[in-house]
CSV table of C-alpha atoms in Angstrom, one decimal:
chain,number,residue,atom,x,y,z
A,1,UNK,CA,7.6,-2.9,-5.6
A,2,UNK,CA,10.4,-0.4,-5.1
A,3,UNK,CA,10.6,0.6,-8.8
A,4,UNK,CA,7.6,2.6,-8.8
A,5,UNK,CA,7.8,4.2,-5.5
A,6,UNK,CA,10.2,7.3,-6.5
A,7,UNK,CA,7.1,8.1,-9.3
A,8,UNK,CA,5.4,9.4,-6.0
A,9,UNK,CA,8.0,11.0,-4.3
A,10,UNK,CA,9.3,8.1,-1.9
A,11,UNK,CA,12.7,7.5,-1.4
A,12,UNK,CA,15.1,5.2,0.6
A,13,UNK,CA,17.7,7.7,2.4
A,14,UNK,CA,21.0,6.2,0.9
A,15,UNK,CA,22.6,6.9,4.2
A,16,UNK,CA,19.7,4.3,6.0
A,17,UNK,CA,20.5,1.3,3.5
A,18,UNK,CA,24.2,2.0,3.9
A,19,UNK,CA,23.4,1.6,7.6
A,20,UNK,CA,21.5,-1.2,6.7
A,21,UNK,CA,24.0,-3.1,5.1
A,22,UNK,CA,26.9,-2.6,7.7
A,23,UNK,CA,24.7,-3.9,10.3
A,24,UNK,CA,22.9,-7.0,8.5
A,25,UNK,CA,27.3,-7.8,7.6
A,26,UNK,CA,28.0,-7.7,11.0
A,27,UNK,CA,25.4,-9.8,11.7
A,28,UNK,CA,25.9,-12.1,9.9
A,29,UNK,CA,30.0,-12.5,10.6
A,30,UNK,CA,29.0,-12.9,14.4
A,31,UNK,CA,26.5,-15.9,13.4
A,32,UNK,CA,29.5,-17.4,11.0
A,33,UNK,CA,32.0,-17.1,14.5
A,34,UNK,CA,29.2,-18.9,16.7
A,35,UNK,CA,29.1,-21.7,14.0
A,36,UNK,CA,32.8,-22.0,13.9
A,37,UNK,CA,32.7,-22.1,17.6
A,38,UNK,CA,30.4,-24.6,17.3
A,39,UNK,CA,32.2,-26.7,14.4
A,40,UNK,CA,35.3,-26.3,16.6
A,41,UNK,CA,34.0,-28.0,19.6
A,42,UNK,CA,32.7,-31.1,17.5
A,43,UNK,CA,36.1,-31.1,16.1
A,44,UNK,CA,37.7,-31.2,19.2
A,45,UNK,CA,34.9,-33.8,20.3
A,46,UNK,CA,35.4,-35.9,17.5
A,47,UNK,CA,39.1,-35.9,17.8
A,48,UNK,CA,38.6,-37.6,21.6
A,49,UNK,CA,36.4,-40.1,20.4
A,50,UNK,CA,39.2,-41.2,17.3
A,51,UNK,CA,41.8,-41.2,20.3
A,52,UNK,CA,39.4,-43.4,22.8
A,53,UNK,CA,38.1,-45.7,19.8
A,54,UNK,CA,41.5,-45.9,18.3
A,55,UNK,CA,42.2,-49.1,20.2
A,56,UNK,CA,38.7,-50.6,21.2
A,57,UNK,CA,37.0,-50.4,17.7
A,58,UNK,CA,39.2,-49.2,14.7
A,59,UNK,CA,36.1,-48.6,12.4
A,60,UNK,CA,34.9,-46.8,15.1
A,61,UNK,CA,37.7,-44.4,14.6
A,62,UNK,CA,37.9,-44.7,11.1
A,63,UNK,CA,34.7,-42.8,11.9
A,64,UNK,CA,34.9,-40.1,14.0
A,65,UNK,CA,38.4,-39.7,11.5
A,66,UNK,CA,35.8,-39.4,8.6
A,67,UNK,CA,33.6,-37.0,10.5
A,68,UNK,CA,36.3,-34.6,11.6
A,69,UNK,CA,38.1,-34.5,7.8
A,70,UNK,CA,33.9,-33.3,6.9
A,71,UNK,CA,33.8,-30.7,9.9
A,72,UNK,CA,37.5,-29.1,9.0
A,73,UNK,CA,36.2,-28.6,5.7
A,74,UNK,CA,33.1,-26.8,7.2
A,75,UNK,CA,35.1,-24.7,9.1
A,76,UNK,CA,37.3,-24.0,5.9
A,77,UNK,CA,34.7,-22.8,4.4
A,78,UNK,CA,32.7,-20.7,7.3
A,79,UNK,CA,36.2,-18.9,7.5
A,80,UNK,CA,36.5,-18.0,3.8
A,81,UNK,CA,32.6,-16.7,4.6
A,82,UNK,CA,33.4,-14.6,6.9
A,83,UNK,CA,36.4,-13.2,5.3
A,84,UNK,CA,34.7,-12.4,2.7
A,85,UNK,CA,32.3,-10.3,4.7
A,86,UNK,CA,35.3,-9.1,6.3
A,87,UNK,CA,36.5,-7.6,3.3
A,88,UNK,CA,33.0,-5.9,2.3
A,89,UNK,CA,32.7,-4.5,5.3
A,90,UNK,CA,36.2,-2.7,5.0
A,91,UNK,CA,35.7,-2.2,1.5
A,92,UNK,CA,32.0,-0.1,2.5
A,93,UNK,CA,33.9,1.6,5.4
A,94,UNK,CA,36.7,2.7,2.9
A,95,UNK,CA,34.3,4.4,0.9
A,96,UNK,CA,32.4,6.2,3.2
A,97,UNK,CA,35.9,7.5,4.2
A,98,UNK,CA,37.1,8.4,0.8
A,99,UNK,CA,33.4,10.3,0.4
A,100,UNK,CA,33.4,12.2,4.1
A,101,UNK,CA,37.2,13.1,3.0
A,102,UNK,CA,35.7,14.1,-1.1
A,103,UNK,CA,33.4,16.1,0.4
A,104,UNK,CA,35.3,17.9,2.6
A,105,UNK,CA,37.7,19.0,0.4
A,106,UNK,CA,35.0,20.4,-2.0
A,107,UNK,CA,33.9,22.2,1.2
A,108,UNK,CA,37.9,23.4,1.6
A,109,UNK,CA,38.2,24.7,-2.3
A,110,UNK,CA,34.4,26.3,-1.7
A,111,UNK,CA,35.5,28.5,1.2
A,112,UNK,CA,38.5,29.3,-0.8
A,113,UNK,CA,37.1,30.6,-4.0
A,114,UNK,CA,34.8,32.4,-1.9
A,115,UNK,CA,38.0,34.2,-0.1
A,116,UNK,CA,39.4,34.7,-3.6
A,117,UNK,CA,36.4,36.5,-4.7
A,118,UNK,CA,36.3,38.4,-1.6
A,119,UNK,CA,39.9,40.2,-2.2
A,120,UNK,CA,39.3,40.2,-5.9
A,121,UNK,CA,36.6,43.1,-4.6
């Protein structure tokens, strides 16, 4: 759908979609630290019930032993999401500092070859 818009004189301000982006990352990191939260606390949970099982019912604990190995890997993997957006999101703000700073050195060497021209006169 987007392909043909420009034709007509439509276009997405780049400055929007970078906007955009930085806010649908930072979304999205602070639903990957609620589910850790979340993966924590049945972590923790199914560490109590291992400990209370551990000498009632052994298979019991076996378990809850299982289940926690399975949710540390979760959270293994929800941290290496989240770093991942981590990065991105430095990477994007890098740029947009390295192009604010690009720009306003071509600003700097305008105004100077304008004051060279001016005592060339």
């Amino acid at each position: 759908m987007f392909g043909w818009m420009p034709h007509f004189g439509w276009r997405r301000d780049p400055h929007a979609t970078i906007q955009e982006a930085m806010v649908a990352l930072r979304q999205q990191i602070q639903r990957l630290e609620k589910k850790e939260e979340y993966v924590i606390k049945k972590v923790d949970e199914e560490t109590e019930k291992a400990e209370m099982d551990r000498m009632i019912d052994k298979s019991a604990a076996l378990s809850a032993s299982r289940r926690k190995e399975q949710l540390l890997v979760e959270l293994d993997r929800l941290r290496g999401m989240r770093l991942a957006l981590e990065t991105q999101v430095n990477a994007i703000e890098n740029a947009i500092t390295n192009y604010s700073t690009m720009a306003a050195m071509k600003k700097g060497a305008s105004a100077l070859k304008i004051i060279r021209w001016r005592k060339s006169l």
